[in-house]
PDB file of C-alpha atoms in Angstrom:
ATOM      1  CA  UNK A 464      21.932-194.657  46.426  1.00 50.00           C
ATOM      2  CA  UNK A 465      21.181-194.460  49.645  1.00 68.00           C
ATOM      3  CA  UNK A 466      18.891-197.681  50.074  1.00 83.00           C
ATOM      4  CA  UNK A 467      20.326-200.423  49.114  1.00 92.00           C
ATOM      5  CA  UNK A 468      18.744-203.591  50.799  1.00 93.00           C
ATOM      6  CA  UNK A 469      19.246-206.520  52.082  1.00 94.00           C
ATOM      7  CA  UNK A 470      16.782-209.388  54.548  1.00 89.00           C
ATOM      8  CA  UNK A 471      19.074-209.493  57.588  1.00 91.00           C
ATOM      9  CA  UNK A 472      19.788-214.463  58.197  1.00 95.00           C
ATOM     10  CA  UNK A 473      19.755-216.931  55.775  1.00 97.00           C
ATOM     11  CA  UNK A 474      20.251-220.726  57.152  1.00 97.00           C
ATOM     12  CA  UNK A 475      21.668-223.033  55.116  1.00 97.00           C
ATOM     13  CA  UNK A 476      22.532-226.978  55.523  1.00 97.00           C
ATOM     14  CA  UNK A 477      25.959-227.518  54.150  1.00 97.00           C
ATOM     15  CA  UNK A 478      26.147-228.880  50.661  1.00 97.00           C
ATOM     16  CA  UNK A 479      23.031-226.645  50.009  1.00 97.00           C
ATOM     17  CA  UNK A 480      22.683-223.545  48.081  1.00 97.00           C
ATOM     18  CA  UNK A 481      22.094-220.309  49.603  1.00 97.00           C
ATOM     19  CA  UNK A 482      20.996-217.488  47.546  1.00 97.00           C
ATOM     20  CA  UNK A 483      21.432-214.082  49.016  1.00 97.00           C
ATOM     21  CA  UNK A 484      19.091-211.667  47.667  1.00 96.00           C
ATOM     22  CA  UNK A 485      19.772-206.756  47.130  1.00 95.00           C
ATOM     23  CA  UNK A 486      18.020-204.193  46.059  1.00 95.00           C
ATOM     24  CA  UNK A 487      19.249-201.290  45.620  1.00 91.00           C
ATOM     25  CA  UNK A 488      17.596-197.548  44.317  1.00 86.00           C
ATOM     26  CA  UNK A 489      20.114-195.620  41.748  1.00 82.00           C
ATOM     27  CA  UNK A 490      19.836-197.186  38.497  1.00 77.00           C
ATOM     28  CA  UNK A 491      22.473-194.678  37.501  1.00 80.00           C
ATOM     29  CA  UNK A 492      24.861-197.121  39.443  1.00 78.00           C
ATOM     30  CA  UNK A 493      27.820-198.501  37.544  1.00 79.00           C
ATOM     31  CA  UNK A 494      29.422-201.808  39.196  1.00 88.00           C
ATOM     32  CA  UNK A 495      27.224-203.469  42.020  1.00 91.00           C
ATOM     33  CA  UNK A 496      29.224-205.501  44.686  1.00 93.00           C
ATOM     34  CA  UNK A 497      29.187-208.957  46.579  1.00 96.00           C
ATOM     35  CA  UNK A 498      31.551-208.409  50.470  1.00 96.00           C
ATOM     36  CA  UNK A 499      31.709-211.070  52.645  1.00 96.00           C
ATOM     37  CA  UNK A 500      33.052-210.321  56.112  1.00 95.00           C
ATOM     38  CA  UNK A 501      33.453-212.726  59.047  1.00 92.00           C
ATOM     39  CA  UNK A 502      33.725-212.115  63.193  1.00 87.00           C
ATOM     40  CA  UNK A 503      35.947-209.618  64.128  1.00 82.00           C
ATOM     41  CA  UNK A 504      37.474-208.847  60.100  1.00 85.00           C
ATOM     42  CA  UNK A 505      37.130-206.097  57.884  1.00 87.00           C
ATOM     43  CA  UNK A 506      35.220-206.329  54.241  1.00 93.00           C
ATOM     44  CA  UNK A 507      36.186-208.746  52.227  1.00 93.00           C
ATOM     45  CA  UNK A 508      35.742-208.417  48.505  1.00 93.00           C
ATOM     46  CA  UNK A 509      33.956-211.306  46.258  1.00 94.00           C
ATOM     47  CA  UNK A 510      33.078-211.120  43.304  1.00 93.00           C
ATOM     48  CA  UNK A 511      31.489-207.638  41.407  1.00 92.00           C
ATOM     49  CA  UNK A 512      29.068-207.072  38.210  1.00 92.00           C
ATOM     50  CA  UNK A 513      28.995-204.370  35.762  1.00 88.00           C
ATOM     51  CA  UNK A 514      25.793-202.867  36.088  1.00 85.00           C
ATOM     52  CA  UNK A 515      25.190-203.820  32.137  1.00 85.00           C
ATOM     53  CA  UNK A 516      26.221-207.195  32.578  1.00 87.00           C
ATOM     54  CA  UNK A 517      22.831-209.633  33.403  1.00 90.00           C
ATOM     55  CA  UNK A 518      25.163-212.891  35.060  1.00 94.00           C
ATOM     56  CA  UNK A 519      28.068-213.116  35.881  1.00 93.00           C
ATOM     57  CA  UNK A 520      30.112-217.031  37.374  1.00 94.00           C
ATOM     58  CA  UNK A 521      32.956-217.911  39.488  1.00 91.00           C
ATOM     59  CA  UNK A 522      33.990-220.961  40.730  1.00 94.00           C
ATOM     60  CA  UNK A 523      31.033-221.136  43.127  1.00 96.00           C
ATOM     61  CA  UNK A 524      29.750-218.043  43.129  1.00 96.00           C
ATOM     62  CA  UNK A 525      26.689-216.456  40.804  1.00 97.00           C
ATOM     63  CA  UNK A 526      25.908-213.671  40.578  1.00 96.00           C
ATOM     64  CA  UNK A 527      22.871-212.135  38.774  1.00 96.00           C
ATOM     65  CA  UNK A 528      21.578-208.438  37.897  1.00 95.00           C
ATOM     66  CA  UNK A 529      18.214-207.273  36.853  1.00 93.00           C
ATOM     67  CA  UNK A 530      18.595-203.729  35.906  1.00 90.00           C
ATOM     68  CA  UNK A 531      14.660-203.040  35.521  1.00 90.00           C
ATOM     69  CA  UNK A 532      13.723-204.281  38.630  1.00 91.00           C
ATOM     70  CA  UNK A 533      17.330-202.594  41.056  1.00 91.00           C
ATOM     71  CA  UNK A 534      17.506-206.340  41.746  1.00 94.00           C
ATOM     72  CA  UNK A 535      21.141-208.409  42.406  1.00 95.00           C
ATOM     73  CA  UNK A 536      21.728-211.859  44.126  1.00 96.00           C
ATOM     74  CA  UNK A 537      23.669-213.672  45.196  1.00 97.00           C
ATOM     75  CA  UNK A 538      24.825-217.393  44.873  1.00 97.00           C
ATOM     76  CA  UNK A 539      26.678-219.343  47.095  1.00 97.00           C
ATOM     77  CA  UNK A 540      26.958-223.550  44.718  1.00 97.00           C
ATOM     78  CA  UNK A 541      27.421-226.449  47.489  1.00 97.00           C
ATOM     79  CA  UNK A 542      27.843-224.081  50.797  1.00 97.00           C
ATOM     80  CA  UNK A 543      29.831-224.887  53.367  1.00 96.00           C
ATOM     81  CA  UNK A 544      30.702-224.301  57.438  1.00 95.00           C
ATOM     82  CA  UNK A 545      33.790-221.727  55.494  1.00 94.00           C
ATOM     83  CA  UNK A 546      30.896-219.522  54.335  1.00 96.00           C
ATOM     84  CA  UNK A 547      30.072-218.301  57.170  1.00 96.00           C
ATOM     85  CA  UNK A 548      29.659-215.224  57.596  1.00 97.00           C
ATOM     86  CA  UNK A 549      27.668-211.749  57.190  1.00 97.00           C
ATOM     87  CA  UNK A 550      27.174-210.655  53.244  1.00 98.00           C
ATOM     88  CA  UNK A 551      27.326-207.412  52.382  1.00 97.00           C
ATOM     89  CA  UNK A 552      25.800-205.897  48.560  1.00 95.00           C
ATOM     90  CA  UNK A 553      26.951-202.777  47.619  1.00 94.00           C
ATOM     91  CA  UNK A 554      26.501-199.984  45.003  1.00 91.00           C
ATOM     92  CA  UNK A 555      28.863-198.355  43.713  1.00 87.00           C
ATOM     93  CA  UNK A 556      27.655-194.403  42.243  1.00 82.00           C
ATOM     94  CA  UNK A 557      30.732-192.388  40.917  1.00 79.00           C
ATOM     95  CA  UNK A 558      33.194-192.641  44.058  1.00 81.00           C
ATOM     96  CA  UNK A 559      30.820-193.611  46.654  1.00 86.00           C
ATOM     97  CA  UNK A 560      30.155-196.851  48.020  1.00 90.00           C
ATOM     98  CA  UNK A 561      26.166-197.844  49.581  1.00 91.00           C
ATOM     99  CA  UNK A 562      26.148-200.610  51.058  1.00 94.00           C
ATOM    100  CA  UNK A 563      23.447-202.784  52.258  1.00 94.00           C
ATOM    101  CA  UNK A 564      23.122-204.092  55.910  1.00 94.00           C
ATOM    102  CA  UNK A 565      24.245-207.346  55.316  1.00 96.00           C
ATOM    103  CA  UNK A 566      23.062-210.763  55.365  1.00 97.00           C
ATOM    104  CA  UNK A 567      24.205-213.196  58.011  1.00 97.00           C
ATOM    105  CA  UNK A 568      24.262-216.610  57.143  1.00 97.00           C
ATOM    106  CA  UNK A 569      24.327-219.351  59.141  1.00 97.00           C
ATOM    107  CA  UNK A 570      26.054-222.584  57.335  1.00 97.00           C
ATOM    108  CA  UNK A 571      24.828-226.032  59.641  1.00 95.00           C
ATOM    109  CA  UNK A 572      27.100-229.226  59.422  1.00 91.00           C
TER     110      UNK A 572
ATOM    111  CA  UNK B1068      51.391-207.992  53.044  1.00 55.00           C
ATOM    112  CA  UNK B1069      50.675-204.680  51.228  1.00 74.00           C
ATOM    113  CA  UNK B1070      46.647-204.293  51.991  1.00 92.00           C
ATOM    114  CA  UNK B1071      45.020-201.421  53.891  1.00 95.00           C
ATOM    115  CA  UNK B1072      46.093-201.090  57.367  1.00 96.00           C
ATOM    116  CA  UNK B1073      44.900-199.573  60.247  1.00 97.00           C
ATOM    117  CA  UNK B1074      45.534-198.528  63.837  1.00 97.00           C
ATOM    118  CA  UNK B1075      45.123-199.339  66.996  1.00 97.00           C
ATOM    119  CA  UNK B1076      42.870-202.269  66.418  1.00 96.00           C
ATOM    120  CA  UNK B1077      41.398-201.773  69.324  1.00 97.00           C
ATOM    121  CA  UNK B1078      41.286-198.379  71.635  1.00 98.00           C
ATOM    122  CA  UNK B1079      38.862-198.185  74.478  1.00 98.00           C
ATOM    123  CA  UNK B1080      38.916-194.352  75.864  1.00 98.00           C
ATOM    124  CA  UNK B1081      36.414-192.275  78.317  1.00 97.00           C
ATOM    125  CA  UNK B1082      33.878-190.208  77.513  1.00 97.00           C
ATOM    126  CA  UNK B1083      35.474-186.476  76.144  1.00 97.00           C
ATOM    127  CA  UNK B1084      39.008-187.723  75.916  1.00 98.00           C
ATOM    128  CA  UNK B1085      40.342-187.467  71.825  1.00 98.00           C
ATOM    129  CA  UNK B1086      41.122-190.547  69.840  1.00 98.00           C
ATOM    130  CA  UNK B1087      42.834-190.355  66.693  1.00 98.00           C
ATOM    131  CA  UNK B1088      42.979-193.617  64.103  1.00 98.00           C
ATOM    132  CA  UNK B1089      45.719-194.617  61.422  1.00 98.00           C
ATOM    133  CA  UNK B1090      45.057-195.347  58.053  1.00 98.00           C
ATOM    134  CA  UNK B1091      48.054-197.033  55.308  1.00 97.00           C
ATOM    135  CA  UNK B1092      45.770-197.464  52.035  1.00 95.00           C
ATOM    136  CA  UNK B1093      47.687-200.201  49.371  1.00 92.00           C
ATOM    137  CA  UNK B1094      51.226-197.707  48.000  1.00 88.00           C
ATOM    138  CA  UNK B1095      49.370-197.572  44.659  1.00 84.00           C
ATOM    139  CA  UNK B1096      45.942-196.254  45.445  1.00 90.00           C
ATOM    140  CA  UNK B1097      45.118-192.680  45.101  1.00 90.00           C
ATOM    141  CA  UNK B1098      40.891-192.572  46.809  1.00 93.00           C
ATOM    142  CA  UNK B1099      41.539-193.678  50.006  1.00 95.00           C
ATOM    143  CA  UNK B1100      37.686-194.099  52.004  1.00 96.00           C
ATOM    144  CA  UNK B1101      37.429-193.752  56.146  1.00 97.00           C
ATOM    145  CA  UNK B1102      33.416-196.174  57.261  1.00 96.00           C
ATOM    146  CA  UNK B1103      31.723-196.563  60.535  1.00 96.00           C
ATOM    147  CA  UNK B1104      30.308-199.779  60.515  1.00 95.00           C
ATOM    148  CA  UNK B1105      27.588-200.082  63.635  1.00 93.00           C
ATOM    149  CA  UNK B1106      26.960-203.525  65.114  1.00 89.00           C
ATOM    150  CA  UNK B1107      24.348-205.074  62.469  1.00 87.00           C
ATOM    151  CA  UNK B1108      24.504-202.734  59.909  1.00 90.00           C
ATOM    152  CA  UNK B1109      26.232-201.750  56.792  1.00 93.00           C
ATOM    153  CA  UNK B1110      29.135-199.495  56.305  1.00 94.00           C
ATOM    154  CA  UNK B1111      28.403-195.984  56.171  1.00 93.00           C
ATOM    155  CA  UNK B1112      30.098-193.955  54.638  1.00 93.00           C
ATOM    156  CA  UNK B1113      31.982-190.852  55.986  1.00 95.00           C
ATOM    157  CA  UNK B1114      34.405-188.934  53.785  1.00 95.00           C
ATOM    158  CA  UNK B1115      37.439-189.696  50.981  1.00 94.00           C
ATOM    159  CA  UNK B1116      40.243-189.061  49.527  1.00 94.00           C
ATOM    160  CA  UNK B1117      41.860-188.536  46.527  1.00 92.00           C
ATOM    161  CA  UNK B1118      45.635-188.222  46.646  1.00 92.00           C
ATOM    162  CA  UNK B1119      45.863-185.799  49.472  1.00 92.00           C
ATOM    163  CA  UNK B1120      42.328-183.489  48.295  1.00 93.00           C
ATOM    164  CA  UNK B1121      39.101-184.487  50.960  1.00 92.00           C
ATOM    165  CA  UNK B1122      36.632-184.321  47.965  1.00 91.00           C
ATOM    166  CA  UNK B1123      33.561-185.131  49.363  1.00 90.00           C
ATOM    167  CA  UNK B1124      32.725-185.295  53.304  1.00 90.00           C
ATOM    168  CA  UNK B1125      29.309-186.733  55.180  1.00 90.00           C
ATOM    169  CA  UNK B1126      26.864-185.847  56.837  1.00 87.00           C
ATOM    170  CA  UNK B1127      27.857-187.796  59.840  1.00 81.00           C
ATOM    171  CA  UNK B1128      31.200-185.782  59.952  1.00 85.00           C
ATOM    172  CA  UNK B1129      30.182-184.323  63.223  1.00 89.00           C
ATOM    173  CA  UNK B1130      32.809-180.829  63.581  1.00 93.00           C
ATOM    174  CA  UNK B1131      34.467-183.182  66.350  1.00 96.00           C
ATOM    175  CA  UNK B1132      35.089-185.501  63.290  1.00 96.00           C
ATOM    176  CA  UNK B1133      38.516-184.679  61.198  1.00 96.00           C
ATOM    177  CA  UNK B1134      40.325-186.626  58.888  1.00 96.00           C
ATOM    178  CA  UNK B1135      43.597-185.677  57.238  1.00 96.00           C
ATOM    179  CA  UNK B1136      45.740-186.464  54.132  1.00 96.00           C
ATOM    180  CA  UNK B1137      48.291-185.150  54.270  1.00 92.00           C
ATOM    181  CA  UNK B1138      51.186-186.328  51.770  1.00 88.00           C
ATOM    182  CA  UNK B1139      48.387-188.788  49.696  1.00 87.00           C
ATOM    183  CA  UNK B1140      49.708-191.693  51.467  1.00 92.00           C
ATOM    184  CA  UNK B1141      49.050-192.342  54.992  1.00 96.00           C
ATOM    185  CA  UNK B1142      45.213-190.747  56.157  1.00 97.00           C
ATOM    186  CA  UNK B1143      44.239-190.391  60.236  1.00 98.00           C
ATOM    187  CA  UNK B1144      40.714-189.918  61.716  1.00 98.00           C
ATOM    188  CA  UNK B1145      40.776-188.583  64.739  1.00 97.00           C
ATOM    189  CA  UNK B1146      37.639-187.349  66.721  1.00 97.00           C
ATOM    190  CA  UNK B1147      37.621-185.033  69.308  1.00 97.00           C
ATOM    191  CA  UNK B1148      35.507-184.793  73.356  1.00 97.00           C
ATOM    192  CA  UNK B1149      34.556-188.424  72.270  1.00 97.00           C
ATOM    193  CA  UNK B1150      30.704-189.220  72.791  1.00 96.00           C
ATOM    194  CA  UNK B1151      29.689-192.403  74.214  1.00 96.00           C
ATOM    195  CA  UNK B1152      27.502-192.787  70.505  1.00 95.00           C
ATOM    196  CA  UNK B1153      30.969-192.738  68.465  1.00 96.00           C
ATOM    197  CA  UNK B1154      31.646-196.372  69.600  1.00 97.00           C
ATOM    198  CA  UNK B1155      31.774-197.681  66.556  1.00 96.00           C
ATOM    199  CA  UNK B1156      33.506-200.087  64.206  1.00 96.00           C
ATOM    200  CA  UNK B1157      35.935-196.866  62.024  1.00 97.00           C
ATOM    201  CA  UNK B1158      37.241-198.845  58.578  1.00 96.00           C
ATOM    202  CA  UNK B1159      39.700-196.966  56.347  1.00 97.00           C
ATOM    203  CA  UNK B1160      39.400-198.834  52.897  1.00 96.00           C
ATOM    204  CA  UNK B1161      41.500-197.742  49.172  1.00 94.00           C
ATOM    205  CA  UNK B1162      40.837-198.209  45.707  1.00 91.00           C
ATOM    206  CA  UNK B1163      42.737-197.267  42.500  1.00 86.00           C
ATOM    207  CA  UNK B1164      40.221-194.408  41.335  1.00 67.00           C
ATOM    208  CA  UNK B1165      40.728-192.334  38.808  1.00 55.00           C
ATOM    209  CA  UNK B1166      40.328-187.873  38.005  1.00 45.00           C
ATOM    210  CA  UNK B1167      37.837-189.194  35.912  1.00 44.00           C
ATOM    211  CA  UNK B1168      34.106-190.850  38.009  1.00 45.00           C
ATOM    212  CA  UNK B1169      33.242-194.329  37.468  1.00 46.00           C
ATOM    213  CA  UNK B1170      37.013-195.098  35.655  1.00 47.00           C
ATOM    214  CA  UNK B1171      37.480-198.756  36.230  1.00 53.00           C
ATOM    215  CA  UNK B1172      35.966-200.916  38.718  1.00 70.00           C
ATOM    216  CA  UNK B1173      37.283-198.899  41.142  1.00 80.00           C
ATOM    217  CA  UNK B1174      36.435-201.807  43.790  1.00 87.00           C
ATOM    218  CA  UNK B1175      37.251-200.893  47.450  1.00 91.00           C
ATOM    219  CA  UNK B1176      40.418-203.187  49.565  1.00 92.00           C
ATOM    220  CA  UNK B1177      39.061-202.648  52.841  1.00 94.00           C
ATOM    221  CA  UNK B1178      41.213-202.864  56.415  1.00 95.00           C
ATOM    222  CA  UNK B1179      40.577-204.980  59.721  1.00 94.00           C
ATOM    223  CA  UNK B1180      39.106-201.935  61.352  1.00 95.00           C
ATOM    224  CA  UNK B1181      39.805-199.886  64.523  1.00 96.00           C
ATOM    225  CA  UNK B1182      37.474-200.551  67.279  1.00 96.00           C
ATOM    226  CA  UNK B1183      36.723-197.875  69.600  1.00 98.00           C
ATOM    227  CA  UNK B1184      34.614-198.049  72.558  1.00 97.00           C
ATOM    228  CA  UNK B1185      33.820-195.160  74.178  1.00 98.00           C
ATOM    229  CA  UNK B1186      32.599-195.388  77.949  1.00 96.00           C
TER     230      UNK B1186
END
């Protein structure tokens, strides 16, 4: 459960969709999470998905989970400049949480 | 505000000094976690508490690090004889966990972090 991987950077134009990808290793993960971190701040929970679900939609956010490939993605529709931040995926195994290195999303006006 | 609070937000110290960070979790949360985050990395697990019991410590937590949660409420993380490699953001998080592992999502709620700079 300690190898959670994400691409480091993503750059999109305002109004476009952003897709941030993540792979994890522990098939016994119960929940998978997406957190957002703005400069100098702690992590803020965006959304989560239970491991027996394939998809979860929450306003502009769509989470897709492919358990077979251990692949998680976060889609942000109509990306805004305020969405610029670092996005972390995390897997929960029993009581411990493992985080990826984060994907820095840059939204160009 | 009833979120997780950490103090101090920033600490600059000289190598060899001791530092202590405090975390006040969300009041009804019985699990409390400490993570360390260095530049360009995600949070790395250090330790966690279920109420006042420290149930797991990472190998990252050398014997210079000690954490306590004496009454199952606030927690302190002390670093003795600081080294330059200890420079990082120390994040505290709490969750509404249960003695039954995996019950509920138990998502982590993070504080703003305590940034340590060791000169």
